[in-house]
Short mmCIF file of C-alpha atoms in Angstrom, two decimals:
data_model
loop_
_atom_site.label_atom_id
_atom_site.label_comp_id
_atom_site.label_asym_id
_atom_site.label_seq_id
_atom_site.Cartn_x
_atom_site.Cartn_y
_atom_site.Cartn_z
CA MET A 941 79.97 10.39 -15.99
CA LYS A 942 79.35 8.59 -12.52
CA ASN A 943 80.98 11.18 -10.50
CA GLN A 944 78.54 14.03 -11.98
CA ILE A 945 75.51 11.79 -11.58
CA THR A 946 76.99 11.55 -7.73
CA ASN A 947 77.52 14.96 -7.57
CA ALA A 948 73.89 15.73 -8.72
CA ILE A 949 71.99 13.55 -6.42
CA SER A 950 74.33 14.94 -3.69
CA ASP A 951 73.55 18.69 -4.16
CA PHE A 952 69.79 17.72 -4.62
CA PHE A 953 69.61 16.07 -1.00
CA PHE A 954 72.22 18.29 0.67
CA GLU A 955 72.03 21.74 -0.90
CA TYR A 956 69.31 24.20 -0.16
CA GLU A 957 68.39 27.41 -2.27
CA THR A 958 66.78 30.23 -1.30
CA PRO A 959 65.89 33.55 -3.71
CA ARG A 960 67.99 36.32 -3.19
CA GLN A 961 66.14 39.46 -1.83
CA VAL A 962 66.71 43.12 -2.45
CA LEU A 963 66.01 45.60 0.42
CA VAL A 964 64.50 48.88 -1.38
CA ARG A 965 64.39 51.91 0.36
CA ASN A 966 61.85 53.75 -1.43
CA ARG A 967 58.63 55.31 0.04
CA ARG A 968 56.05 55.01 -2.72
CA VAL A 969 56.95 51.37 -3.59
CA GLY A 970 56.88 50.83 0.28
CA VAL A 971 53.15 52.58 0.62
CA VAL A 972 52.07 50.92 -2.28
CA CYS A 973 53.26 47.27 -0.71
CA ARG A 974 51.74 47.56 2.52
CA LEU A 975 48.53 49.07 1.09
CA ILE A 976 48.21 45.79 -1.08
CA GLN A 977 48.95 43.72 1.92
CA LEU A 978 46.42 45.69 4.10
CA GLY A 979 43.54 45.26 1.52
CA VAL A 980 44.50 41.36 1.23
CA LEU A 981 44.70 41.00 5.13
CA ALA A 982 41.31 42.51 5.32
CA TYR A 983 39.87 40.55 2.40
CA ILE A 984 40.96 37.60 4.42
CA ILE A 985 39.49 38.20 7.84
CA GLY A 986 36.64 40.20 6.28
CA TRP A 987 35.24 37.94 3.79
CA VAL A 988 36.81 34.67 3.61
CA PHE A 989 36.71 34.44 7.51
CA ILE A 990 34.08 36.61 8.99
CA TYR A 991 31.63 36.86 5.82
CA GLU A 992 32.04 33.57 4.23
CA LYS A 993 33.23 31.37 7.46
CA GLY A 994 35.73 30.26 5.74
CA TYR A 995 36.82 28.14 9.05
CA GLN A 996 33.83 25.96 8.92
CA SER A 997 32.78 23.24 7.15
CA THR A 998 29.12 22.97 5.85
CA ASP A 999 26.47 20.52 5.83
CA THR A 1000 22.69 20.48 4.54
CA ALA A 1001 19.86 18.74 5.85
CA VAL A 1002 17.53 15.49 5.19
CA SER A 1003 14.58 16.77 6.46
CA SER A 1004 10.43 15.65 6.49
CA VAL A 1005 7.23 17.84 6.55
CA PHE A 1006 4.17 16.97 8.10
CA THR A 1007 0.93 19.50 7.71
CA LYS A 1008 -2.28 19.38 9.33
CA MET A 1009 -4.96 21.44 8.52
CA LYS A 1010 -8.05 22.60 10.78
CA GLY A 1011 -11.41 24.28 10.22
CA VAL A 1012 -14.89 24.11 9.36
CA GLY A 1013 -16.69 26.05 6.06
CA TYR A 1014 -19.98 27.04 5.65
CA THR A 1015 -21.49 27.45 2.29
CA ASN A 1016 -25.46 28.17 0.86
CA VAL A 1017 -25.77 28.04 -2.55
CA ASN A 1018 -29.70 28.35 -4.20
CA GLY A 1019 -30.97 27.67 -0.61
CA SER A 1020 -28.62 24.34 -0.28
CA GLU A 1021 -26.57 24.78 2.62
CA ARG A 1022 -23.40 22.70 3.54
CA VAL A 1023 -20.73 22.30 6.02
CA TRP A 1024 -17.27 21.75 4.50
CA ASP A 1025 -14.60 19.83 6.94
CA VAL A 1026 -11.12 19.08 6.25
CA ALA A 1027 -11.57 15.80 4.62
CA ASP A 1028 -13.71 18.28 1.77
CA TYR A 1029 -11.64 21.05 1.45
CA VAL A 1030 -7.87 19.38 1.60
CA PHE A 1031 -6.27 17.80 -1.43
CA PRO A 1032 -4.71 15.09 -1.09
CA PRO A 1033 -5.66 14.70 2.50
CA GLN A 1034 -2.19 12.83 3.91
CA GLY A 1035 -0.73 15.85 5.41
CA ASP A 1036 1.91 16.13 2.33
CA SER A 1037 4.57 18.95 2.46
CA SER A 1038 2.33 20.33 -1.01
CA PHE A 1039 -1.31 20.56 -0.88
CA VAL A 1040 -4.11 22.45 -1.67
CA VAL A 1041 -6.80 24.34 0.13
CA MET A 1042 -10.16 24.67 -1.90
CA THR A 1043 -11.63 28.26 -1.50
CA ASN A 1044 -14.08 28.54 -4.27
CA TYR A 1045 -16.10 25.97 -6.49
CA ILE A 1046 -18.33 24.94 -9.36
CA ILE A 1047 -20.51 22.20 -9.02
CA THR A 1048 -22.10 20.19 -11.74
CA GLU A 1049 -24.67 17.50 -10.31
CA GLY A 1050 -26.55 14.89 -11.70
CA GLN A 1051 -23.83 13.91 -14.96
CA LYS A 1052 -24.54 10.69 -16.70
CA MET A 1053 -23.26 9.05 -19.98
CA GLY A 1054 -25.21 10.59 -23.10
CA LYS A 1055 -26.16 12.87 -26.12
CA CYS A 1056 -26.28 16.77 -25.51
CA PRO A 1057 -25.58 19.84 -26.92
CA GLU A 1058 -22.10 21.25 -26.49
CA LEU A 1059 -21.40 24.32 -24.70
CA LYS A 1060 -21.66 27.85 -26.48
CA GLY A 1061 -18.68 28.91 -27.92
CA LYS A 1062 -17.22 25.55 -27.62
CA GLN A 1063 -18.05 24.37 -30.94
CA ASN A 1064 -20.80 26.27 -32.76
CA CYS A 1065 -22.49 25.17 -35.68
CA ASN A 1066 -25.05 26.37 -38.45
CA SER A 1067 -25.53 22.90 -40.19
CA ASP A 1068 -24.57 19.31 -39.50
CA ALA A 1069 -21.90 20.23 -42.10
CA ASP A 1070 -20.01 21.87 -39.48
CA CYS A 1071 -20.19 18.83 -37.22
CA GLU A 1072 -17.71 16.48 -38.31
CA GLY A 1073 -18.97 13.21 -36.55
CA GLY A 1074 -16.56 10.95 -34.50
CA SER A 1075 -14.00 14.09 -33.98
CA PHE A 1076 -13.11 15.81 -30.88
CA LYS A 1077 -12.00 19.49 -29.95
CA ARG A 1078 -9.43 19.80 -27.60
CA THR A 1079 -11.66 21.80 -25.35
CA GLY A 1080 -14.73 20.62 -25.96
CA HIS A 1081 -16.60 18.24 -23.36
CA GLY A 1082 -16.78 15.08 -25.71
CA GLN A 1083 -17.00 13.22 -29.05
CA MET A 1084 -18.89 15.13 -31.76
CA THR A 1085 -22.06 12.93 -33.36
CA GLY A 1086 -22.45 14.85 -36.60
CA VAL A 1087 -25.56 16.64 -35.38
CA CYS A 1088 -25.98 20.48 -35.17
CA VAL A 1089 -28.58 21.16 -32.29
CA LYS A 1090 -30.85 24.28 -33.87
CA ASN A 1091 -31.89 25.49 -30.71
CA THR A 1092 -28.23 26.09 -28.99
CA THR A 1093 -26.68 26.27 -32.25
CA THR A 1094 -23.97 24.08 -30.91
CA CYS A 1095 -22.96 20.57 -31.99
CA GLU A 1096 -24.08 17.32 -30.19
CA VAL A 1097 -21.31 15.65 -28.45
CA LEU A 1098 -21.00 12.12 -26.71
CA ALA A 1099 -20.50 13.23 -22.91
CA TRP A 1100 -21.04 13.48 -19.98
CA CYS A 1101 -24.59 15.28 -19.85
CA PRO A 1102 -25.01 17.95 -18.80
CA VAL A 1103 -22.06 19.79 -19.92
CA GLU A 1104 -20.19 21.59 -17.17
CA ASP A 1105 -20.39 25.44 -17.77
CA ASP A 1106 -17.65 27.09 -15.83
CA HIS A 1107 -17.84 30.60 -17.55
CA ASN A 1108 -19.57 32.25 -14.66
CA ILE A 1109 -16.80 32.05 -11.75
CA PRO A 1110 -18.43 32.52 -7.93
CA ASP A 1111 -17.72 36.11 -6.69
CA PRO A 1112 -17.29 36.42 -3.58
CA PRO A 1113 -15.85 32.79 -3.29
CA LEU A 1114 -17.84 30.67 -1.83
CA LEU A 1115 -15.29 29.70 1.18
CA MET A 1116 -14.27 33.11 2.44
CA SER A 1117 -14.34 31.10 5.66
CA ALA A 1118 -11.19 29.41 4.94
CA GLU A 1119 -9.41 32.42 5.62
CA ASN A 1120 -9.67 31.35 9.05
CA TYR A 1121 -8.34 27.93 8.97
CA THR A 1122 -5.47 26.82 10.53
CA LEU A 1123 -2.12 25.26 9.33
CA PHE A 1124 0.15 23.07 11.57
CA ILE A 1125 3.67 22.38 10.54
CA LYS A 1126 5.43 19.61 11.84
CA ASN A 1127 9.17 19.68 10.40
CA SER A 1128 12.27 17.61 11.66
CA VAL A 1129 15.97 17.89 10.27
CA THR A 1130 19.13 15.65 10.09
CA PHE A 1131 22.32 17.00 9.36
CA PRO A 1132 24.34 13.76 8.87
CA LEU A 1133 27.91 15.29 8.72
CA PHE A 1134 27.59 16.76 12.53
CA GLY A 1135 25.00 13.72 13.69
CA VAL A 1136 22.57 16.63 14.80
CA THR A 1137 18.90 16.18 14.43
CA ARG A 1138 16.29 19.10 15.21
CA SER A 1139 12.77 19.91 15.44
CA ASN A 1140 10.63 23.07 14.60
CA LEU A 1141 9.15 21.94 17.98
CA VAL A 1142 11.94 23.62 19.75
CA GLU A 1143 12.68 23.77 23.42
CA GLY A 1144 9.51 25.76 25.42
CA ILE A 1145 6.85 24.49 22.41
CA ASP A 1146 4.91 22.17 24.20
CA ALA A 1147 1.44 20.83 23.70
CA ASP A 1148 0.14 23.91 26.17
CA TYR A 1149 2.12 26.16 24.21
CA ILE A 1150 0.52 24.99 20.79
CA SER A 1151 -3.11 25.09 21.90
CA SER A 1152 -3.37 28.63 22.40
CA CYS A 1153 -0.60 30.22 20.46
CA LEU A 1154 -0.97 31.49 16.49
CA HIS A 1155 2.14 32.23 14.63
CA ASP A 1156 3.18 35.84 14.15
CA PRO A 1157 6.50 37.19 12.87
CA LYS A 1158 7.43 39.40 15.87
CA LYS A 1159 5.37 37.96 18.89
CA ALA A 1160 5.38 34.64 18.01
CA PRO A 1161 8.13 33.61 15.35
CA LEU A 1162 8.43 30.25 16.53
CA CYS A 1163 4.76 29.25 16.69
CA PRO A 1164 4.23 26.19 14.15
CA ILE A 1165 0.27 27.06 13.99
CA PHE A 1166 -0.13 29.30 11.12
CA ARG A 1167 -3.65 31.29 10.18
CA LEU A 1168 -4.41 31.08 6.02
CA GLY A 1169 -5.46 34.44 6.30
CA ASP A 1170 -2.19 35.71 7.71
CA ILE A 1171 0.10 33.46 5.47
CA VAL A 1172 -1.55 34.76 2.34
CA LYS A 1173 -1.33 38.55 3.96
CA LEU A 1174 2.38 37.78 4.64
CA SER A 1175 3.12 36.51 0.77
CA GLY A 1176 1.96 39.82 -0.47
CA PHE A 1177 -1.49 39.03 -1.74
CA SER A 1178 -5.44 39.62 -1.16
CA PHE A 1179 -7.30 36.91 0.41
CA GLU A 1180 -10.22 37.39 -1.45
CA THR A 1181 -8.35 37.90 -4.65
CA ILE A 1182 -6.51 35.09 -4.90
CA ALA A 1183 -9.43 32.84 -3.33
CA ARG A 1184 -11.60 33.40 -6.04
CA VAL A 1185 -9.70 31.85 -9.06
CA GLY A 1186 -6.73 30.30 -6.97
CA GLY A 1187 -3.10 30.60 -6.97
CA ALA A 1188 0.20 29.27 -5.05
CA ILE A 1189 2.22 30.19 -1.82
CA GLY A 1190 5.91 28.95 -0.86
CA ILE A 1191 6.14 28.54 2.58
CA VAL A 1192 9.95 28.63 3.29
CA VAL A 1193 11.34 26.90 6.61
CA ASP A 1194 14.76 28.32 6.79
CA TRP A 1195 17.29 26.38 9.10
CA THR A 1196 20.68 28.22 8.89
CA CYS A 1197 22.67 26.74 12.33
CA ASN A 1198 25.95 27.57 13.73
CA LEU A 1199 26.48 24.52 15.61
CA ASP A 1200 29.90 26.11 17.45
CA VAL A 1201 27.42 27.16 19.87
CA ASP A 1202 24.52 25.33 21.94
CA VAL A 1203 22.51 23.25 19.43
CA LYS A 1204 19.27 24.66 21.08
CA HIS A 1205 20.35 28.25 19.42
CA CYS A 1206 19.70 26.35 15.81
CA LYS A 1207 15.55 27.49 15.28
CA PRO A 1208 13.50 27.54 12.26
CA GLN A 1209 12.89 30.81 10.34
CA TYR A 1210 9.43 31.16 8.39
CA ASN A 1211 9.30 32.81 5.24
CA PHE A 1212 5.88 33.16 2.64
CA HIS A 1213 6.25 33.99 -0.96
CA GLY A 1214 3.41 34.56 -3.17
CA LEU A 1215 4.42 32.42 -6.36
CA TYR A 1216 1.18 32.60 -8.45
CA GLY A 1217 -2.27 33.91 -8.49
CA ASN A 1218 -2.72 37.82 -8.09
CA PRO A 1219 -4.65 38.58 -11.10
CA ALA A 1220 -5.61 42.15 -9.66
CA GLU A 1221 -2.05 42.91 -11.05
CA THR A 1222 0.02 41.89 -14.28
CA ASP A 1223 -1.67 38.56 -14.24
CA LYS A 1224 -4.75 40.06 -16.40
CA ALA A 1225 -3.03 39.75 -19.24
CA ARG A 1226 -1.72 36.26 -19.00
CA ALA A 1227 -3.81 33.58 -20.75
CA SER A 1228 -4.72 31.33 -17.73
CA VAL A 1229 -5.28 32.98 -14.43
CA GLY A 1230 -5.32 31.32 -10.97
CA TYR A 1231 -4.92 27.56 -10.19
CA ASN A 1232 -7.83 25.14 -10.41
CA PHE A 1233 -8.55 21.04 -10.98
CA ARG A 1234 -11.49 18.95 -11.56
CA TYR A 1235 -12.47 15.71 -9.66
CA ALA A 1236 -15.62 13.63 -9.89
CA LYS A 1237 -17.59 11.78 -7.29
CA HIS A 1238 -19.52 8.67 -9.22
CA TYR A 1239 -22.19 6.87 -7.85
CA MET A 1240 -25.26 4.58 -9.15
CA GLU A 1241 -28.89 5.70 -9.44
CA ASP A 1242 -31.43 3.54 -10.75
CA LYS A 1243 -28.94 1.25 -12.11
CA ILE A 1244 -27.48 4.33 -14.00
CA GLN A 1245 -24.23 5.71 -13.48
CA LYS A 1246 -23.83 8.93 -12.46
CA ARG A 1247 -21.50 11.34 -11.13
CA THR A 1248 -20.92 14.86 -9.49
CA LEU A 1249 -18.10 16.88 -10.92
CA MET A 1250 -16.62 19.52 -9.13
CA LYS A 1251 -14.47 22.35 -10.36
CA VAL A 1252 -11.97 23.26 -7.51
CA PHE A 1253 -10.52 26.98 -7.16
CA GLY A 1254 -8.23 26.72 -4.52
CA ILE A 1255 -4.86 27.99 -3.15
CA ARG A 1256 -1.59 25.53 -3.21
CA PHE A 1257 1.04 25.41 -0.54
CA ASP A 1258 4.66 24.39 -1.11
CA ILE A 1259 6.45 23.91 1.88
CA ILE A 1260 10.16 24.04 1.30
CA VAL A 1261 12.75 23.54 3.74
CA GLN A 1262 16.42 25.00 3.35
CA SER A 1263 19.38 24.33 5.53
CA LEU A 1264 23.02 25.01 6.08
CA ALA A 1265 24.59 23.88 9.18
CA ARG A 1266 28.39 25.15 9.88
CA LYS A 1267 30.90 24.18 12.15
CA PHE A 1268 34.64 24.70 12.83
CA ASP A 1269 37.04 22.20 10.94
CA ILE A 1270 40.58 22.75 11.27
CA ILE A 1271 40.92 21.44 7.01
CA PRO A 1272 39.24 24.34 5.54
CA THR A 1273 40.74 26.63 8.23
CA LEU A 1274 44.29 26.03 6.87
CA THR A 1275 43.15 25.85 3.30
CA ALA A 1276 41.79 29.44 3.92
CA ILE A 1277 45.17 30.58 5.67
CA GLY A 1278 47.18 29.00 3.05
CA SER A 1279 45.00 30.38 0.21
CA GLY A 1280 45.23 33.71 2.01
CA VAL A 1281 49.26 33.42 2.41
CA GLY A 1282 49.14 32.92 -1.32
CA ILE A 1283 47.50 35.71 -2.36
CA PHE A 1284 50.18 38.09 -0.19
CA GLY A 1285 52.42 37.41 -3.40
CA VAL A 1286 50.37 39.96 -5.23
CA ALA A 1287 52.00 42.61 -3.78
CA THR A 1288 55.59 41.31 -4.69
CA VAL A 1289 54.45 41.19 -8.16
CA VAL A 1290 53.04 44.86 -8.21
CA CYS A 1291 55.86 46.27 -6.60
CA ASP A 1292 58.03 44.62 -8.83
CA LEU A 1293 56.50 45.89 -11.83
CA VAL A 1294 56.76 49.48 -10.30
CA LEU A 1295 60.26 48.90 -9.76
CA LEU A 1296 61.49 47.57 -12.70
CA TYR A 1297 59.32 49.46 -15.13
CA LEU A 1298 57.80 52.64 -13.62
CA LEU A 1299 60.41 54.23 -11.66
CA PRO A 1300 62.93 56.50 -12.96
CA LYS A 1301 65.68 54.54 -11.47
CA ARG A 1302 64.27 51.27 -12.95
CA GLU A 1303 67.73 50.04 -14.35
CA PHE A 1304 69.55 50.42 -10.94
CA TYR A 1305 66.94 48.43 -9.65
CA LYS A 1306 67.09 45.89 -12.41
CA ASN A 1307 71.07 45.32 -11.74
CA MET A 1308 70.57 44.92 -8.04
CA LYS A 1309 67.86 42.59 -8.31
CA PHE A 1310 68.91 40.14 -11.36
CA LYS A 1311 72.76 38.99 -11.83
CA TYR A 1312 73.76 38.43 -15.29
CA THR A 1313 75.87 35.90 -16.69
CA ASP A 1314 77.51 35.87 -19.91
CA THR A 1315 77.31 31.59 -20.50
CA GLN A 1316 79.03 32.06 -24.13
CA THR A 1317 82.50 33.16 -22.85
CA GLN A 1318 82.38 31.35 -19.44
CA ASP A 1319 84.29 27.87 -19.34
CA PRO A 1320 82.75 25.33 -17.81
CA ASP A 1321 85.59 23.77 -15.96
CA SER A 1322 87.13 27.09 -14.79
CA GLU A 1323 85.51 27.18 -11.48
CA ALA A 1324 86.57 23.52 -11.10
CA GLY A 1325 90.05 24.17 -12.06
CA SER A 1326 90.94 27.20 -10.01
CA THR A 1327 89.46 24.91 -7.05
CA GLU A 1328 91.83 21.84 -7.99
CA THR A 1329 94.74 24.36 -8.23
CA GLU A 1330 94.11 25.80 -5.03
CA ALA A 1331 93.76 22.61 -3.68
CA SER A 1332 96.93 21.40 -5.03
CA LYS A 1333 98.92 24.18 -3.87
CA LYS A 1334 98.08 24.02 -0.35
#
């Protein structure tokens, strides 16, 4: 028993096994094998290394976005003139990556808390019995008092009076001048894995250039100042259409960088996508079209609290930063090569199947490839006995 264990340990450490190989001279099998190997080689070189960049490690960026709007608008509604600046038409005003530019509005001035008839179509009635006192309607403006106002045939409500009438949206939009507003985007990205920080104000973008440039996909693709009308056009929308009822546009800042070359070649690309707000097409069938919200400005008049209600229609801009940086790394390179070498084994498997199961001489090839032994008739000590006998004779 001790000798068997010693022999087993000795064989494990001091013997080497190699698979038996058979050289088959067959044109069909040889061509199939080489074609498969060429296909695998093309996959490794073309797909893994060239297309997927399997020799590089990747990292995504940590980014920040700062925006600034410029431009002045003018309206004249029923003889009331007004100039609108950035503080009036941008929400929120902090310069976030997601903001709204007002392009149209409905204003209800001088509202105060009191009792007044509900808007037509919100809660119609023929008698007081149709108006349940103390109840609310989801689309109404306030709490019903239980009184039916005869001259309007609507229920009386406790609300901010007079109630807002938003049935008629101004057309054309009141702030069509927003088409000429400009948007400045300042974006910085950091790839922490590679320790690289970049800004969209790349080499050559200085104060003099910014003061005179305007973004154009062909002539000035790196200019960070955008005209709103151009953004809407590049997103596939009509400015007058989207300005009337509002919508949403996505501005994608794409940082796809190969850091194996000089870092100055890492530059952003700007893409524009219309996300929502094209009522001229399929949006007509939808229940809600466009983008709008309300806000109120409260004030005191003769010791009575009043407010001016604004229903704002605008274009929402969402600035989205996409990033992917690549750089050579020996670990993914060796991993890609190792997996490719492993795939080469497919050729051996396919050729073995052809040899052993499809060719006319498959039995001959089986006998050449496999060595058969009969374990029932073989004496396990015969080899050792013959060795010992030959040693004693010597």
